[in-house]
Coordinates of C-alpha atoms in Angstrom, one line a residue:
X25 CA 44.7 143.4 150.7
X26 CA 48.8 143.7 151.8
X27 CA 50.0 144.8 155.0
X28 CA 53.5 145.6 155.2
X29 CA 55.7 144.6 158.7
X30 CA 59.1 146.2 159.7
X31 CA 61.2 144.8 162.3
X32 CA 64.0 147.3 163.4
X33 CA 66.8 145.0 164.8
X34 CA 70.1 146.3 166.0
X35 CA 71.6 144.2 163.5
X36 CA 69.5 144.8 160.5
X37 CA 66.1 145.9 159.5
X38 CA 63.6 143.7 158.2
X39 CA 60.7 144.0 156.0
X40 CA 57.6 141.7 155.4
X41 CA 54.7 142.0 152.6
X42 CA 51.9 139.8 153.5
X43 CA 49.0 139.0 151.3
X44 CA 46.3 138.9 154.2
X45 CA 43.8 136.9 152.2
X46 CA 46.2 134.0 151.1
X47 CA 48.5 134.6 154.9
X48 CA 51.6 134.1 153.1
X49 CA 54.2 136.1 153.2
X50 CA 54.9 137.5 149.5
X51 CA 58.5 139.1 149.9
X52 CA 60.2 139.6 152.9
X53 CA 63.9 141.7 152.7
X54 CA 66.5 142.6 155.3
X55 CA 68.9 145.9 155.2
X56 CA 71.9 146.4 155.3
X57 CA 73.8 143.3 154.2
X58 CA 75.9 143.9 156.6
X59 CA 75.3 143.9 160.1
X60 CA 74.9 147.7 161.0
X61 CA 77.5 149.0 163.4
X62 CA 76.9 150.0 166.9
X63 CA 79.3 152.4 168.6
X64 CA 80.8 151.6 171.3
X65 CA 82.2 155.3 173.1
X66 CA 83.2 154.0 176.7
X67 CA 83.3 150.4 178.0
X68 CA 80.2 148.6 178.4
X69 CA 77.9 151.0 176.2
X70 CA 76.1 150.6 173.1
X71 CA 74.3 153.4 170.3
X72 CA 73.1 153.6 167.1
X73 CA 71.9 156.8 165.2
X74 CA 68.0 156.3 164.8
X75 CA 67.9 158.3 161.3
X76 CA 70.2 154.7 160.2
X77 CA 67.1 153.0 161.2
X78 CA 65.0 155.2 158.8
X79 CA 67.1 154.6 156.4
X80 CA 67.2 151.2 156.6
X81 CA 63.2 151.2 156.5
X82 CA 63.6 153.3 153.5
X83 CA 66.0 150.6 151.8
X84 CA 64.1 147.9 153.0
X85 CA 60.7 148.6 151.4
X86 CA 62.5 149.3 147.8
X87 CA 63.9 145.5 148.2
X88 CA 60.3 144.6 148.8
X89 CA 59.0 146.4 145.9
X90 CA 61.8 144.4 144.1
X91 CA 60.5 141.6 144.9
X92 CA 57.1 141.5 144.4
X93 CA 55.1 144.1 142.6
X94 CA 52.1 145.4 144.4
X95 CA 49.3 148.4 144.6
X96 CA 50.6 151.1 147.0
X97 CA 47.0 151.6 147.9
X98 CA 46.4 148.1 148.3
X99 CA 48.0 148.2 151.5
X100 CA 45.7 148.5 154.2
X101 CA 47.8 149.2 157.5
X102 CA 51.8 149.0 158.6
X103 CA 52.8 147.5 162.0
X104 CA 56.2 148.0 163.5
X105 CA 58.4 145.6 165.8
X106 CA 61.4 147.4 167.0
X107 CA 64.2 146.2 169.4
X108 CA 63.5 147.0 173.3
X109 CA 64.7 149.3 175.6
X110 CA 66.3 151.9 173.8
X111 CA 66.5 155.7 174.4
X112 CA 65.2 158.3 171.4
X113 CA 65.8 162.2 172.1
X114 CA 63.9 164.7 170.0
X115 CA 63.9 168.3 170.4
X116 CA 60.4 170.2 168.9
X117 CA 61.3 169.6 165.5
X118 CA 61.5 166.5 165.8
X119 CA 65.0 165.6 165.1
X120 CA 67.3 163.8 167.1
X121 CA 69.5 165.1 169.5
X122 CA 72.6 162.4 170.6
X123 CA 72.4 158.7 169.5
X124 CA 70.4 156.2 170.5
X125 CA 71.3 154.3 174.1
X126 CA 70.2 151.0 173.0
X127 CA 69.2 148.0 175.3
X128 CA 72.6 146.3 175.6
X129 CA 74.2 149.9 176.5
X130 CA 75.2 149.3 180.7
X131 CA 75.7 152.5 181.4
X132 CA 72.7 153.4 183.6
X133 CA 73.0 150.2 185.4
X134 CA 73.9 151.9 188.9
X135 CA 71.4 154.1 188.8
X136 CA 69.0 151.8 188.5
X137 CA 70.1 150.2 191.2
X138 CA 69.9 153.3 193.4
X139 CA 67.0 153.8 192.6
X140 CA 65.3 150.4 193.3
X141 CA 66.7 150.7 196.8
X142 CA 65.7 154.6 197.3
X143 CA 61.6 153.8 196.0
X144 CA 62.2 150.8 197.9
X145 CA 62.0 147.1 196.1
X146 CA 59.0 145.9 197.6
X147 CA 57.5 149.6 195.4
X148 CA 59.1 148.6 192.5
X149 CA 58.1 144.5 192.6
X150 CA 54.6 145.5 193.2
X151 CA 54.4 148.6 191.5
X152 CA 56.8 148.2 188.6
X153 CA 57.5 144.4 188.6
X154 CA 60.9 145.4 188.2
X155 CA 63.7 147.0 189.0
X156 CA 64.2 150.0 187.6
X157 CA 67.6 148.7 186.1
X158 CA 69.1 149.5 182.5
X159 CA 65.7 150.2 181.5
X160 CA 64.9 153.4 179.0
X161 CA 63.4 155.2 182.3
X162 CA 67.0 155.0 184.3
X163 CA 69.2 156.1 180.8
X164 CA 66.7 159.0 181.0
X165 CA 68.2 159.8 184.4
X166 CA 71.6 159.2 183.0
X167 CA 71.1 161.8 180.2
X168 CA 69.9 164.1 182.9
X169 CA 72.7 163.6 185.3
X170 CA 75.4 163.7 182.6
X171 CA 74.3 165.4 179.9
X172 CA 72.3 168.1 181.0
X173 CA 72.7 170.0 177.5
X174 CA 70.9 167.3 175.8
X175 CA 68.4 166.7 178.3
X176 CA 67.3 170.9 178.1
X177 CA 66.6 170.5 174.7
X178 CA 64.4 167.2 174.9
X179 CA 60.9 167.6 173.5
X180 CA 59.4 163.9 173.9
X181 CA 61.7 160.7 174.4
X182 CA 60.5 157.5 172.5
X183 CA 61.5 154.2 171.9
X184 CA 62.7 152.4 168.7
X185 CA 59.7 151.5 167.5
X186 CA 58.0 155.0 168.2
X187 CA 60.6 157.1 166.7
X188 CA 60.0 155.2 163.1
X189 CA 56.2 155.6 163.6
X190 CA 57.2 159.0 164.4
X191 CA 59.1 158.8 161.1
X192 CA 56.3 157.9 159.0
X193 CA 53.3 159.7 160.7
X194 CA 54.7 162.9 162.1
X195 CA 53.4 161.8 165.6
X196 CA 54.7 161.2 168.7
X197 CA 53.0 158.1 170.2
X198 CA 53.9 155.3 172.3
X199 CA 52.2 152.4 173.6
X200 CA 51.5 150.8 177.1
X201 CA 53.5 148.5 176.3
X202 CA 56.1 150.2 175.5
X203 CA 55.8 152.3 178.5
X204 CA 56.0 149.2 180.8
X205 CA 59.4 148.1 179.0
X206 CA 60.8 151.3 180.0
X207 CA 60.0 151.0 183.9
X208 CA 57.3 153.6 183.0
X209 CA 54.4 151.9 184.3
X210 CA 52.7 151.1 187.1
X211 CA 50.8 147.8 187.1
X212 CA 49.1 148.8 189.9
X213 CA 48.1 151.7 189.6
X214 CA 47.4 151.2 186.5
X215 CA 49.1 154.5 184.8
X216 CA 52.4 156.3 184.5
X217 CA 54.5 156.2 187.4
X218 CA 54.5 159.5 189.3
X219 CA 56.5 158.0 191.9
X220 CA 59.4 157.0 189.5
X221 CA 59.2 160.1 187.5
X222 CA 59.5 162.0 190.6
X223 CA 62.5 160.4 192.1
X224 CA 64.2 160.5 188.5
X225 CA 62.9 164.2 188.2
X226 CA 61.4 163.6 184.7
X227 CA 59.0 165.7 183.6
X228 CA 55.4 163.5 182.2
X229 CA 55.4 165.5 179.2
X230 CA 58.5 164.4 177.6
X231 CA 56.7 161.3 177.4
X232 CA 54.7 160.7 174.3
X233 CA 50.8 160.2 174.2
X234 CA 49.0 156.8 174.7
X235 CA 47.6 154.6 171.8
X236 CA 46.7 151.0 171.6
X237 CA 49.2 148.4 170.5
X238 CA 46.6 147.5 167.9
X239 CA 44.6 150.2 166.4
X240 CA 45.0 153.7 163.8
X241 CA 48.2 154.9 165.4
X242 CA 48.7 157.4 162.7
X243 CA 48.4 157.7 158.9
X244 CA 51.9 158.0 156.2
X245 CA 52.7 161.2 155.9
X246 CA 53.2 163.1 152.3
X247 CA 56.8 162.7 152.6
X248 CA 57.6 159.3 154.0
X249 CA 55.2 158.3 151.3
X250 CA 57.5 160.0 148.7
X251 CA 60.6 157.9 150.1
X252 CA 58.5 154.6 150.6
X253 CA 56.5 154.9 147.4
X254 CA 53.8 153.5 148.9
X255 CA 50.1 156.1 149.6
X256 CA 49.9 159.1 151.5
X257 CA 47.3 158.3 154.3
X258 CA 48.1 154.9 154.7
X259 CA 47.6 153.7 158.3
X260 CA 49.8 152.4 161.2
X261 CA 48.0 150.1 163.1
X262 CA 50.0 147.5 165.4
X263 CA 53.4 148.1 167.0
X264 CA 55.3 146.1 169.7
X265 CA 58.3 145.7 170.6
X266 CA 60.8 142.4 169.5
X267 CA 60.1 140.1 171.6
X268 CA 56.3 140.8 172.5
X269 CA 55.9 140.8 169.0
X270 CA 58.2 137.4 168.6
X271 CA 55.2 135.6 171.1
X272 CA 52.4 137.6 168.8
X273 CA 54.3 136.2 165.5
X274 CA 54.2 132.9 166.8
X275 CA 50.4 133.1 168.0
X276 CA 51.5 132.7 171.9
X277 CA 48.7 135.4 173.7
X278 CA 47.2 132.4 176.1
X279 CA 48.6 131.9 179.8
X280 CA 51.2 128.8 179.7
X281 CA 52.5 129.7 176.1
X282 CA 56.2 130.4 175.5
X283 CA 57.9 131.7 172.6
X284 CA 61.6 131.9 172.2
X285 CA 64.5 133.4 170.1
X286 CA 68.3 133.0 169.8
X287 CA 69.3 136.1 167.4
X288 CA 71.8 138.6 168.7
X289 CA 70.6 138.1 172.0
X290 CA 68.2 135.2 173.2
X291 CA 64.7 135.1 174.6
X292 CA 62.2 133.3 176.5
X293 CA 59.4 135.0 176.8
X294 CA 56.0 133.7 178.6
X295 CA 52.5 134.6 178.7
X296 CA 51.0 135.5 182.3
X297 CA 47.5 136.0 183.8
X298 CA 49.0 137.5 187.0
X299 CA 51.0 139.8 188.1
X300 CA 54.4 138.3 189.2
X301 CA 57.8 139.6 189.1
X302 CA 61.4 138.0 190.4
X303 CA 62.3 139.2 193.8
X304 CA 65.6 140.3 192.3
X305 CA 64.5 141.4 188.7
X306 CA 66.6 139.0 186.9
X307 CA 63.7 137.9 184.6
X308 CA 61.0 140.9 183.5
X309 CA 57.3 141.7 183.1
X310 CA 55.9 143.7 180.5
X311 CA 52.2 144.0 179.3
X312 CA 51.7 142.1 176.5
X313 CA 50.2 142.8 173.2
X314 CA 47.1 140.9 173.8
X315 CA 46.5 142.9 177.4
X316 CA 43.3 144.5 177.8
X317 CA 40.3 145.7 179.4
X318 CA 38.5 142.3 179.6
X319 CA 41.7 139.9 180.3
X320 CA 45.3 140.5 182.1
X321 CA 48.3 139.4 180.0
X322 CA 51.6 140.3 181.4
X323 CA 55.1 139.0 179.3
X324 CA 57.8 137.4 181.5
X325 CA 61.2 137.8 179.7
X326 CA 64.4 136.3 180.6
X327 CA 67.2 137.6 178.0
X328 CA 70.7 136.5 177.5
X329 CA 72.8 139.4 175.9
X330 CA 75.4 136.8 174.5
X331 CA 73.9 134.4 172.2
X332 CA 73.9 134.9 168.1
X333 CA 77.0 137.6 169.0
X334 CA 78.8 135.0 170.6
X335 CA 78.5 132.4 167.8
X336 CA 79.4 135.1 165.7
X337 CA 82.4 136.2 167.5
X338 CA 83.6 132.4 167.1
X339 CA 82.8 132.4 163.6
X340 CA 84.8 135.8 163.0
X341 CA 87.8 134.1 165.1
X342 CA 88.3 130.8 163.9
X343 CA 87.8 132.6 160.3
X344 CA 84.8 129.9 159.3
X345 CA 83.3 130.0 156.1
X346 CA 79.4 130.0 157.4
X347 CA 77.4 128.5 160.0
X348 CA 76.5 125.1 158.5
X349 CA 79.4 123.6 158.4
X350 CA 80.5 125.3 162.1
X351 CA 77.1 123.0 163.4
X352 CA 78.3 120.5 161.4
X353 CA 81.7 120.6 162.8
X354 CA 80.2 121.0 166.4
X355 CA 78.1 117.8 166.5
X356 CA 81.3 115.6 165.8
X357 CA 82.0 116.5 169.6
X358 CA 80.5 114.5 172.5
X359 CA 77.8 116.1 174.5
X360 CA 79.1 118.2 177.1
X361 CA 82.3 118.7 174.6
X362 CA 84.6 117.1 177.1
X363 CA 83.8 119.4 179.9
X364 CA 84.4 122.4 178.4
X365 CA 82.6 124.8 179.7
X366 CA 81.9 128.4 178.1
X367 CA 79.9 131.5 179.4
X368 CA 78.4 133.8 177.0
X369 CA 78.4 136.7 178.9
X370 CA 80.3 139.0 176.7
X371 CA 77.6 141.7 175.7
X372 CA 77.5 143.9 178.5
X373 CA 75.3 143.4 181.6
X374 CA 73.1 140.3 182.4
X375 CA 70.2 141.0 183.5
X376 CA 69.8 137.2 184.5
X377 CA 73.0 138.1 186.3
X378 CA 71.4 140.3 188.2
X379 CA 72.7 143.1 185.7
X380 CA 76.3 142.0 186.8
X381 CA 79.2 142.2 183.6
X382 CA 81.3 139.5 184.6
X383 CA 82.9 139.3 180.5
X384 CA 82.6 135.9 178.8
X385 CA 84.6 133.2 180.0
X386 CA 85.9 129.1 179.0
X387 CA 86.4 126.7 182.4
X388 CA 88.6 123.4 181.8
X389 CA 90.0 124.4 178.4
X390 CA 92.7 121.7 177.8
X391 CA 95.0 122.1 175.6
X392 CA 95.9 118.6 174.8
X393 CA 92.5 117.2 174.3
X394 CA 90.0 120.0 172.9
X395 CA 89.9 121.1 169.4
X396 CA 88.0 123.7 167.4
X397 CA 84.5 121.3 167.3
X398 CA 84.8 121.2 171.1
X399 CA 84.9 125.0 170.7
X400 CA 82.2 125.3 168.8
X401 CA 79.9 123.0 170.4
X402 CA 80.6 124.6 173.8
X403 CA 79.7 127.8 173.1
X404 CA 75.9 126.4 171.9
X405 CA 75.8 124.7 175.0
X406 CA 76.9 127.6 177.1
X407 CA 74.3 129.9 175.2
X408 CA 71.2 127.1 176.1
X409 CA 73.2 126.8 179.6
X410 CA 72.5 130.3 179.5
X411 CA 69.0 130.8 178.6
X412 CA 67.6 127.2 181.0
X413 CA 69.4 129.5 183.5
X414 CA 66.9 132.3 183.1
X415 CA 63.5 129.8 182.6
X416 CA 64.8 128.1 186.1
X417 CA 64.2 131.5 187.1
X418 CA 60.8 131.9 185.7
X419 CA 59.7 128.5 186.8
X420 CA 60.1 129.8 190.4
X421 CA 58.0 132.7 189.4
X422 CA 54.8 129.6 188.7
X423 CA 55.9 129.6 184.9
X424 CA 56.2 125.9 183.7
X425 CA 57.3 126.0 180.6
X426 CA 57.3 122.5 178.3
X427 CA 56.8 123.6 174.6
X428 CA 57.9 126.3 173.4
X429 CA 57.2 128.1 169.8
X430 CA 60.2 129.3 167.9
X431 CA 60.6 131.0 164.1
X432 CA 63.1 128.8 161.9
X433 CA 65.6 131.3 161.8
X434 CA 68.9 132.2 163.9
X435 CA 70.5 129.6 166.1
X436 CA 67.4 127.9 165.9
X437 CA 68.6 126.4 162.1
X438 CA 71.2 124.7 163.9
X439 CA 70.2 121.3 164.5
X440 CA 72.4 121.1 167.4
X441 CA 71.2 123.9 168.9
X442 CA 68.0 122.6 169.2
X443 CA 68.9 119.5 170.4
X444 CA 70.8 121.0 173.3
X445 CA 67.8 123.5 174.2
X446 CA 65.2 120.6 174.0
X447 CA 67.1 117.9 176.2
X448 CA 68.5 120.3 178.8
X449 CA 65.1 122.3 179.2
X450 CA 62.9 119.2 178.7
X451 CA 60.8 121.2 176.2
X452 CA 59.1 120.4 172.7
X453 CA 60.3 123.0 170.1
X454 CA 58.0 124.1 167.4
X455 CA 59.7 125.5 164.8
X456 CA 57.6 128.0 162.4
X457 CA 58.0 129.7 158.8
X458 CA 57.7 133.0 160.4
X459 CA 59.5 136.1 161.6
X460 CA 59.0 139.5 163.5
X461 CA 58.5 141.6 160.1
X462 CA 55.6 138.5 159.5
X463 CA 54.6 139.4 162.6
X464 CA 54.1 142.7 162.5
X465 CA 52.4 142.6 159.5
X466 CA 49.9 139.9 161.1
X467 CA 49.6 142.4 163.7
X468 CA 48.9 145.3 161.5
X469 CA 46.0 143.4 160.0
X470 CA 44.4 142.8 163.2
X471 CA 45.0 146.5 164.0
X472 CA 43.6 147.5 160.9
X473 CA 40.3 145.5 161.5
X474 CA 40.6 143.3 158.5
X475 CA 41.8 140.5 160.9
X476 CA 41.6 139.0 164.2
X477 CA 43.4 137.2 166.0
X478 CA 41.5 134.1 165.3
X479 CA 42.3 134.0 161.9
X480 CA 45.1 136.0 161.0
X481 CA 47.4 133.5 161.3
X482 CA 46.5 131.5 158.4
X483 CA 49.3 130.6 156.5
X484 CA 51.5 130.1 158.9
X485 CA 53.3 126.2 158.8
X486 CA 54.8 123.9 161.8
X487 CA 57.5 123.2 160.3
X488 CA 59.7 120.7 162.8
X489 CA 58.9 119.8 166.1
X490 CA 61.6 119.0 167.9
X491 CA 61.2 116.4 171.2
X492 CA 63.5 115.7 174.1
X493 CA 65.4 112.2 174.1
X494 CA 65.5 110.8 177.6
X495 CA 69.7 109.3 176.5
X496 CA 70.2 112.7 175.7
X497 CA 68.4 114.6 178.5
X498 CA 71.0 113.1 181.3
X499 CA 74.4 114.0 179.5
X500 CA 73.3 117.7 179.1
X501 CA 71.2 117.6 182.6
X502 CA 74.9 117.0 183.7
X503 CA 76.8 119.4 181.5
X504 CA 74.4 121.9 182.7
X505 CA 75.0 121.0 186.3
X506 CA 78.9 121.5 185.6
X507 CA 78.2 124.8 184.0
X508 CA 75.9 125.8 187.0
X509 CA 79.0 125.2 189.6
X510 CA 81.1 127.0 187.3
X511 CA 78.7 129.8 187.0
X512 CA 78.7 130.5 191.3
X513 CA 82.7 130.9 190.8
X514 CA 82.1 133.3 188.1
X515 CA 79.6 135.8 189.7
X516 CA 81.1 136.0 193.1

C-alpha cells in the first residue's frame, strides 16, 4: 500500500510516495526548481496565486511517477501539509477571486491589534490564546474593509491546505486546526468564535465545514484524477498545516516534545497539555494534530520570518556558488564573529517582535577587521539569536525545552548551524531522514486506518544527534547576550 504526501511551501511544493509497509519513502520530488515568486504589491505584503499551487501539485506527482513506478490504485489515502496562515477567496464556483495573502503578508497587522484591545486581551488570551494579529481571521477583515468588491463575491474562505483538498475533492473543508491557526477558535468554548466573528462582522458561513485532521476528508475527483493520473475515488485522509505537521513528521505528539525547522522561516514548535498563551502573543497556540476527545494537545509556536531568506539573501549578494562552501567559509570565523552582530528581521512583521517590522539590521560592522566569513557566520548566529529569543519566550510560558527533533534538511545541513542552535539553547538536536511531504503521507496512513500512530513511523532513521559543548556554550551564551542588548536598541 502507497500513500502519497504534498507539502505546499511558499517556496516550492513537495511531494512524498511512501511504501507504508516497508516506511520508506520511495520517491520524494519538489516543484518548481526555482523558488516560486511571491508578489510583493505595497510594502510589507506578500501573495501567491493558489491555482500556482495546483499546479505545482500537478507537476509534482508526474516527477514522482518519474521516479518510481507504482499502481494508481495502490494508493490508499493522500494527506496534505500546507504553509500557515494564509487567506483563500472562492466565489460559488469555486474559483478564486484575488491572490492569496499569505502568512508573511503584514498588512492586517493593525487591525489585529485593534481588535485585541476592542474584545479585550484578557478575551482573546483565554478565549483565543492569541491575539488576533496577522492571523487569516484579521486579513479577512482587511479584505472586507478594503476590498469590499471581493469580499461580496466570497463563497467560503480557506486556507492553503484546504483550497488544494478543495482542488482534488471538490469540497470545501477545513480542520480545527486549521481554524485555530486563523484566530477562529475558541479554546474555551470549545467552537467557532462568535465573539470574533461579530466584531470582525464575518459571516459563519463563509467558513468551510469541520472534518478531522485524520480521517476520509474527501475522495479524488474524476478530474484531478485525470491531471494526477492516479484513481478516481482515492481518499484524503490527514491534513495539517507546516509546522503541526513538521512535529507529526518528526513523531513529537507527547507534552515536553519539540520539533524545529530553519527553512524560509524558522520554527520551534512544542507540544502542550494545557492551555497557555504569552500575555503579549509573541509565541502562539494552536491545536495540534494529535488533539482529541480523550487528551488536550495544544502547539506552541514561536516563528522567525527571517531565517532560510536571510541566508539566501547573503548568498544572492555575495554571489556564492552554494551553501556548503558559505558554512564552510563561516566556521573559519571565531564564535561570536568578532562581535558582529546581525538581526534577521527582514521578512515583514515579527511576531516574536510583537508583530513590530523593524527591517534587518548588522551592529559593530568594522570595516577594518570583518570579512565575508564573519558575514556569513553572523547571520547563522543572528538567525539561532533569533529563534532562542522566541523559546526564552516559551520557557516562561512552563515549556522547557532540551532536545529538540529536527528533519536533515534546510539550515539544519549546516554543521555550523547546529552547533550554534545547540550551545546557545543548551538543547540535544536529533536530526531525522524525513520531511513534511513524509509526513504527510505518514499522516495519511493513519488517517486512512492502515496505520497508527504507534507504528507508522517505521522507517524513519536518527540520523545525528547533535549535543551541547560546555567551551562552546559560554562564547555563544555571550554572543547571544550582546545580540540581546542590541536587540532593546533596535525595537524601541
Amino acid at each position: 500500500m502507497y500513500f502519497i504526501g504534498y507539502d505546499i511551501g511558499s517556496s516550492s511544493v513537495k511531494a512524498a510516495l511512501l511504501d507504508a509497509d516497508s516506511g520508506r519513502c520511495l520517491a520524494s520530488a519538489a516543484s518548481p526548481s526555482r523558488e516560486m515568486p511571491i508578489q510583493v504589491p505595497h510594502a510589507g505584503w506578500a501573495e501567491q496565486d493558489p491555482e500556482s499551487w495546483w499546479q505545482e501539485v500537478i507537476n509534482a506527482t508526474a516527477l514522482l511517477r518519474q521516479q518510481a513506478a507504482f499502481d494508481p490504485a495502490a494508493v490508499g489515502g493522500i494527506g496534505i501539509a500546507y504553509q500557515m496562515h494564509g487567506l483563500v477567496c472562492v466565489d460559488k464556483a469555486q474559483q478564486v477571486l484575488r491572490p492569496s495573502v499569505i502568512w508573511c503578508d503584514s498588512r492586517a497587522v493593525d487591525t489585529g491589534n485593534k481588535a485585541f484591545a476592542a474584545l479585550g486581551e484578557q478575551y482573546c488570551l483565554e478565549h483565543l490564546l492569541n491575539s488576533p494579529g496577522n492571523f487569516t481571521a484579521s486579513k479577512l477583515r482587511w479584505i472586507y474593509e478594503n476590498e469590499p468588491h471581493i469580499y461580496e463575491r466570497i463563497h467560503k474562505i480557506m486556507l492553503p491546505g484546504d483550497f488544494i483538498a478543495m482542488k482534488l475533492t471538490g469540497e470545501a473543508c477545513t480542520t480545527i486546526s486549521g481554524l485555530s491557526e486563523g484566530t477562529f477558535w475558541d479554546f474555551a468554548a470549545g467552537s467557532v468564535s462568535k465573539k470574533l466573528l461579530d466584531y470582525y462582522q464575518i459571516d459563519e458561513g463563509l467558513l468551510s465545514a469541520v472534518v478531522p485532521a485524520f480521517g476520509v476528508q474527501g475522495r479524488l475527483t474524476a478530474a484531478a484524477a485525470a491531471v494526477l493520473q492516479l484513481k478516481e475515488g482515492t481518499p484524503v485522509t490527514y491534513r495539517a498545516g507546516d509546522q503541526p505537521n513538521n512535529a507529526f513528521s518528526l513523531n513529537v505528539l507527547q507534552p515536553g516534545e519539540a520539533a524545529t525547522t530553519a527553512g524560509t522561516s524558522g520554527v520551534v514548535y512544542a507540544v502542550h497539555d494545557q492551555h497557555a498563551a504569552d500575555p503579549q502573543s509573541r509565541v502562539n497556540t494552536f491545536v495540534h494534530v494529535s488533539n482529541d476527545a480523550q487528551q488536550l494537545r495544544n502547539g506552541v509556536l514561536m516563528c522567525l520570518n527571517g531565517t532560510g531568506i536571510a541566508n539566501s539573501w547573503l548568498k544572492n549578494i555575495l554571489g556564492s556558488t552554494d551553501y556548503v562552501a558559505m558554512n564552510s567559509e563561516a566556521a573559519t570565523a571565531p564564535p561570536g564573529a568578532d562581535g558582529l552582530l546581525i538581526y534577521p528581521f527582514g521578512n515583514g512583521a515579527e511576531r516574536i517582535l510583537a508583530n513590530k517590522r523593524t527591517g534587518a539590521a548588522a551592529r559593530h560592522l568594522d570595516f577594518n577587521r570583518h570579512g565575508r566569513a564573519h558575514l556569513l557566520r553572523a547571520v547563522q548566529e543572528g538567525i539561532v539569536f533569533g529563534l532562542y529569543y522566541g523559546m526564552e519566550i516559551m520557557s516562561a510560558m512552563g515549556l522547557h525545552i532540551h532536545r529538540v527533533r529536527a528533519g536533515n534538511a534546510n539550515m539544519f545541513l549546516s554543521p555550523l548551524f547546529r552547533e550554534v542552535f545547540a550551545n546557545t539553547a543548551d538543547a540535544v538536536i536529533e536530526l531525522y531522514n524525513t520531511d513534511g511531504a513524509q509526513g504527510a503521507a505518514r499522516g495519511a496512513a493513519v488517517g486512512a486506518g492502515y496505520m497508527n500512530t504507534s507504528n507508522v513511523f517505521h522507517g524513519m532513521e536518527c540520523l545525528a544527534v547533535i549535543e551541547p559543548q560546555a567551551a562552546l556554550q559560554e562564547q555563544y551564551r555571550d554572543a547571544y547576550g550582546r545580540w540581546l542588548a542590541g536587540l532593546a536598541a533596535l525595537t524601541t
